[in-house]
PDB file of C-alpha atoms in Angstrom:
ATOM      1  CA  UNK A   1     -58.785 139.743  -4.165  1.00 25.00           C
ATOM      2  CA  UNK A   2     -62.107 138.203  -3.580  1.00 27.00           C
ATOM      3  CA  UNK A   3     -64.046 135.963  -6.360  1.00 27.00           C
ATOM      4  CA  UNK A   4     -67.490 134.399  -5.946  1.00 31.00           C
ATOM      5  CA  UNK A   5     -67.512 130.893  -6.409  1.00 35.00           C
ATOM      6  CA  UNK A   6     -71.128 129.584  -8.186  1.00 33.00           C
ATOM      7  CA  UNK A   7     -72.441 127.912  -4.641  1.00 38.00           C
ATOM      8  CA  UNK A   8     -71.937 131.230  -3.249  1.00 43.00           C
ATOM      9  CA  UNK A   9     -68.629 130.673  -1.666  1.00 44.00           C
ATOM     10  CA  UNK A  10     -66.191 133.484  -1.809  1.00 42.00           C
ATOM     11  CA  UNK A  11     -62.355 131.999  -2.422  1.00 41.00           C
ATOM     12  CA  UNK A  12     -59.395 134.185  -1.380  1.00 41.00           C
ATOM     13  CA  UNK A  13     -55.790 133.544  -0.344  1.00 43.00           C
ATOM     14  CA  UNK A  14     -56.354 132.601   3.358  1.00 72.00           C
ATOM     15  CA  UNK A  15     -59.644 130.387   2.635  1.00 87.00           C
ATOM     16  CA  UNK A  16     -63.038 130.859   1.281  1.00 91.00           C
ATOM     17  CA  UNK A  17     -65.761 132.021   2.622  1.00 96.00           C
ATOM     18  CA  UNK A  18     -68.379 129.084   2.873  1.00 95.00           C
ATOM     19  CA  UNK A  19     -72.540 129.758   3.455  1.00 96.00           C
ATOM     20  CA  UNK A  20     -73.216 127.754   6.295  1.00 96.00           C
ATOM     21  CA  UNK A  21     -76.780 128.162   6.756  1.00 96.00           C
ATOM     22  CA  UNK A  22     -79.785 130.961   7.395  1.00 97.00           C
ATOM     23  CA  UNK A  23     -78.742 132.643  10.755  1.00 98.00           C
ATOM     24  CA  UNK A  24     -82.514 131.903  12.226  1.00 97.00           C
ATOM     25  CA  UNK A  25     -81.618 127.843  11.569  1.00 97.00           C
ATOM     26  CA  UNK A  26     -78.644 128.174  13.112  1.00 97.00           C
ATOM     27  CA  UNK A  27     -79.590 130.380  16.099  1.00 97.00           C
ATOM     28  CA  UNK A  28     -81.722 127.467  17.537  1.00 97.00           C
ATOM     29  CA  UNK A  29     -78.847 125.390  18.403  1.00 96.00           C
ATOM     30  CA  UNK A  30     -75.860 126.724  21.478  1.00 97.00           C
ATOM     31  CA  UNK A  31     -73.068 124.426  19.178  1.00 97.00           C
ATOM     32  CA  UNK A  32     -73.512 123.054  15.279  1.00 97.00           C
ATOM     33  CA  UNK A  33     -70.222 120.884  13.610  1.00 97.00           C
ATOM     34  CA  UNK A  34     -69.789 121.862  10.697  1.00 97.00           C
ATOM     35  CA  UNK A  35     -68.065 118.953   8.567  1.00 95.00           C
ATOM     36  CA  UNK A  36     -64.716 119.864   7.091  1.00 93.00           C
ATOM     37  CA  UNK A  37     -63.863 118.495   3.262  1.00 90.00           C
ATOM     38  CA  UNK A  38     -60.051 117.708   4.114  1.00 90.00           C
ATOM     39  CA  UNK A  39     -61.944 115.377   6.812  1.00 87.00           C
ATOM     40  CA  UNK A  40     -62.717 114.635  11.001  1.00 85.00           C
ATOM     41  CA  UNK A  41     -59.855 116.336  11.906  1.00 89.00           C
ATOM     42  CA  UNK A  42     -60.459 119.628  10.062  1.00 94.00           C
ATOM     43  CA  UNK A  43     -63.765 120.292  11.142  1.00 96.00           C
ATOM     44  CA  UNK A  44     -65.102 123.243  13.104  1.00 97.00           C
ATOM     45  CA  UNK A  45     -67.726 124.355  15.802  1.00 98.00           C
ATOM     46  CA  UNK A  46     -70.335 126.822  14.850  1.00 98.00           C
ATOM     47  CA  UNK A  47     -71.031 128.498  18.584  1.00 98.00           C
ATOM     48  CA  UNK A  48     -74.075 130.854  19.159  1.00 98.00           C
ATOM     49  CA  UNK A  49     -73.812 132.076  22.540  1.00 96.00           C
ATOM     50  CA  UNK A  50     -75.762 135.681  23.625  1.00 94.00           C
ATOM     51  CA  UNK A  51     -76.433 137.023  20.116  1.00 96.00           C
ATOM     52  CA  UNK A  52     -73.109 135.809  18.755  1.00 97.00           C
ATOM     53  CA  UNK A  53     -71.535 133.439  16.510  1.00 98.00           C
ATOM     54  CA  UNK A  54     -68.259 132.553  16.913  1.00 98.00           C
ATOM     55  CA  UNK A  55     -66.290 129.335  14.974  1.00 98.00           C
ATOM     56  CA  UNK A  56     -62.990 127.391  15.971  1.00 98.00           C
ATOM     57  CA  UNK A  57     -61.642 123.832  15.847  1.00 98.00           C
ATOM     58  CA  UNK A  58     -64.103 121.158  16.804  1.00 97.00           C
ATOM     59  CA  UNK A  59     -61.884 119.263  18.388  1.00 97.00           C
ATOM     60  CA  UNK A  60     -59.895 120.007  21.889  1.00 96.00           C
ATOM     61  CA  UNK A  61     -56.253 121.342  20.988  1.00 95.00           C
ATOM     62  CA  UNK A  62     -55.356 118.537  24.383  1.00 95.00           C
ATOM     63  CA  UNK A  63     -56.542 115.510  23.486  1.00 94.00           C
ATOM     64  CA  UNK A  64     -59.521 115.911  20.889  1.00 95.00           C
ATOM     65  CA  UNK A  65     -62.653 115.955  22.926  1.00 96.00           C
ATOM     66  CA  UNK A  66     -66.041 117.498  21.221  1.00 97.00           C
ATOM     67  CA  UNK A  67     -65.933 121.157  22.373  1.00 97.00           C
ATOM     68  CA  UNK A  68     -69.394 121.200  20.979  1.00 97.00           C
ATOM     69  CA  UNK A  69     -70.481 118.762  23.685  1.00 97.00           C
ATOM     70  CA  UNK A  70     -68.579 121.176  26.066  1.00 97.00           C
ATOM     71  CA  UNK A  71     -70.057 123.793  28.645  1.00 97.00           C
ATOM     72  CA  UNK A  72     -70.020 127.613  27.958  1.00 96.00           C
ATOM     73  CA  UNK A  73     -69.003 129.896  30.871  1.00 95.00           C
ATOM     74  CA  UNK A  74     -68.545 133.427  31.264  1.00 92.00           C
ATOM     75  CA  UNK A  75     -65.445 134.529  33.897  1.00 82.00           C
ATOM     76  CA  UNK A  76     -64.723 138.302  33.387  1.00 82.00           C
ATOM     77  CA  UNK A  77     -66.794 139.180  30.438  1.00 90.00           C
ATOM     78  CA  UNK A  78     -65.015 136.265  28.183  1.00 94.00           C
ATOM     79  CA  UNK A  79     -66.873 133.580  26.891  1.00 97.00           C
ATOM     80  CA  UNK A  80     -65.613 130.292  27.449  1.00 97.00           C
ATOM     81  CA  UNK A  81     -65.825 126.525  26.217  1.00 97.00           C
ATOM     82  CA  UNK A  82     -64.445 124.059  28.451  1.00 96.00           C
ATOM     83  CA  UNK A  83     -63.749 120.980  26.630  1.00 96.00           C
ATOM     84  CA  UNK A  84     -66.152 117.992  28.241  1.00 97.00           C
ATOM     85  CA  UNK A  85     -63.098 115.400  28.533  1.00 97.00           C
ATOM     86  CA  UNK A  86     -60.662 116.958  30.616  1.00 95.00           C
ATOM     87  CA  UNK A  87     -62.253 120.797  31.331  1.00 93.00           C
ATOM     88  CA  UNK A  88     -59.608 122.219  29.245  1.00 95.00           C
ATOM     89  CA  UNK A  89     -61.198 126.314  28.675  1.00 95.00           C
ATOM     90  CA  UNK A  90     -61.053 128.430  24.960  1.00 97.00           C
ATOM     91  CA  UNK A  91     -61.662 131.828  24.705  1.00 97.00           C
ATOM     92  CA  UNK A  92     -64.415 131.558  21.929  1.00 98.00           C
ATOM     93  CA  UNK A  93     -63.284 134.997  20.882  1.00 97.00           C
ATOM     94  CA  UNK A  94     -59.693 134.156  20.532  1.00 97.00           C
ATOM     95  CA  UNK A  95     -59.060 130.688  21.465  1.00 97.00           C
ATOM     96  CA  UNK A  96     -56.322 131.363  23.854  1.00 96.00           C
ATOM     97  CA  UNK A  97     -56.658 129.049  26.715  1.00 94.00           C
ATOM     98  CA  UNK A  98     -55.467 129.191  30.752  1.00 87.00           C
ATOM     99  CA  UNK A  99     -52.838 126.570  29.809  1.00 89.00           C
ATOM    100  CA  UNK A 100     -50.441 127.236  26.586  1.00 90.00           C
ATOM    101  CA  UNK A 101     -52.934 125.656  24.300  1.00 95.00           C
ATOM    102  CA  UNK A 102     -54.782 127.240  21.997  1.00 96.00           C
ATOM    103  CA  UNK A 103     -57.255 126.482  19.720  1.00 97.00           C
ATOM    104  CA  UNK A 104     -57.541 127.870  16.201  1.00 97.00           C
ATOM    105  CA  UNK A 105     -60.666 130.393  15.586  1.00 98.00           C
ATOM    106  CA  UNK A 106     -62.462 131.165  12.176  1.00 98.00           C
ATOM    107  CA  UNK A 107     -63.969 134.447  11.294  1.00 98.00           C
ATOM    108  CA  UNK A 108     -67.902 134.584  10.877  1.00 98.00           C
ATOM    109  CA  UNK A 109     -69.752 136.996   9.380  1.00 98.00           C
ATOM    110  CA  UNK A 110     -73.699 137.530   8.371  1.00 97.00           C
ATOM    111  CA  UNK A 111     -74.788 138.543   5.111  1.00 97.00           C
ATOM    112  CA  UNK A 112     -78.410 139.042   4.089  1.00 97.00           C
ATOM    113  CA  UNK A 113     -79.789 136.466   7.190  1.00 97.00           C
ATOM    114  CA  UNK A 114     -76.722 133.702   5.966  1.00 98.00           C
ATOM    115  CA  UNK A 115     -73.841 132.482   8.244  1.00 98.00           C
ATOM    116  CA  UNK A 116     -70.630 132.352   6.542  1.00 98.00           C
ATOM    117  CA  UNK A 117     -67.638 131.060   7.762  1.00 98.00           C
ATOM    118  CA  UNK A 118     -64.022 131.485   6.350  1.00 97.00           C
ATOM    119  CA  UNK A 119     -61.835 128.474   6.357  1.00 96.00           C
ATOM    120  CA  UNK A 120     -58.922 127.206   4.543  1.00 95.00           C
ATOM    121  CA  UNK A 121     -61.730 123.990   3.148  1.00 93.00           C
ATOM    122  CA  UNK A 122     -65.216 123.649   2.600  1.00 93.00           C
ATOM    123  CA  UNK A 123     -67.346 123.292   5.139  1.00 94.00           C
ATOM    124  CA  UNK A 124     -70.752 121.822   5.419  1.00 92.00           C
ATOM    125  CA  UNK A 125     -73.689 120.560   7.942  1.00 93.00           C
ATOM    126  CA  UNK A 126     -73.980 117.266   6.161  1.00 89.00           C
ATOM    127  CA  UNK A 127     -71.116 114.533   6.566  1.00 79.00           C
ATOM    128  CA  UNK A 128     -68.902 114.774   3.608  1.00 55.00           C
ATOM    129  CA  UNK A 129     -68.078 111.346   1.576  1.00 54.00           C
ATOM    130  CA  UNK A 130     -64.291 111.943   3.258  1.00 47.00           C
ATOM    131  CA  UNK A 131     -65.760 111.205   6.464  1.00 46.00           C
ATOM    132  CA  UNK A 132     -68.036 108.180   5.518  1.00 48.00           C
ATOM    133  CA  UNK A 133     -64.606 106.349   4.450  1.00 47.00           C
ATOM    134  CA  UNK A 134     -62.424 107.002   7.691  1.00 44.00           C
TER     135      UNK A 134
END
């Protein structure tokens, strides 16, 4: 079961639900990181590609490249981020890759003009203290 948290994150079992931002903020960008509170390697890219959101690791499943600095191509009606360091491709639906890598995705949803995204930490736009110390 469900429970709202008082900064309008919504914990359950798998991970809580965490307000990102207002949708029309976030629209204005292709790729936002969204800083991870159990730190760099945690973190997760906020994609908006043709209407869309869609969230997964930040970093390449390879060797950790930025897939927000990556390019997004369609091939067969799937969207695809290929990862700027060594062109690795993810699925931004599913994360399943044309090698056996894949990278973890995160459910999104939109509630009253808010992004929320449901991961097993909080997540924020702003650098969190964990990351100022590594």
């Amino acid at each position: 079961m469900a429970s709202s948290c008082e900064d309008g994150d919504t914990q359950t079992e798998e991970g809580s639900w965490s307000l990102v931002g207002a949708a029309s903020v976030l629209s204005t960008k292709r790729c936002r990181l969204l800083h991870s509170s159990r730190g760099h390697g945690s973190d997760v890219g906020l994609f908006f590609v043709r209407g869309e959101f869609f969230a997964m690791d930040a970093r390449c499943a390879h060797a950790g490249g930025p897939l927000c600095d990556g390019d997004i191509e369609e091939a067969d009606g799937v969207l695809k981020v290929f990862c700027p360091w060594h062109d690795y491709d993810f699925d931004l639906r599913t994360g399943e890759s044309g090698t056996k890598l894949k990278q973890q995705v995160y459910q999104v949803k939109l509630e009253d003009g808010n992004v929320f995204v449901k991961h097993p930490s909080r997540l924020s736009l702003k650098t969190s203290p964990v990351d100022l110390k590594s």
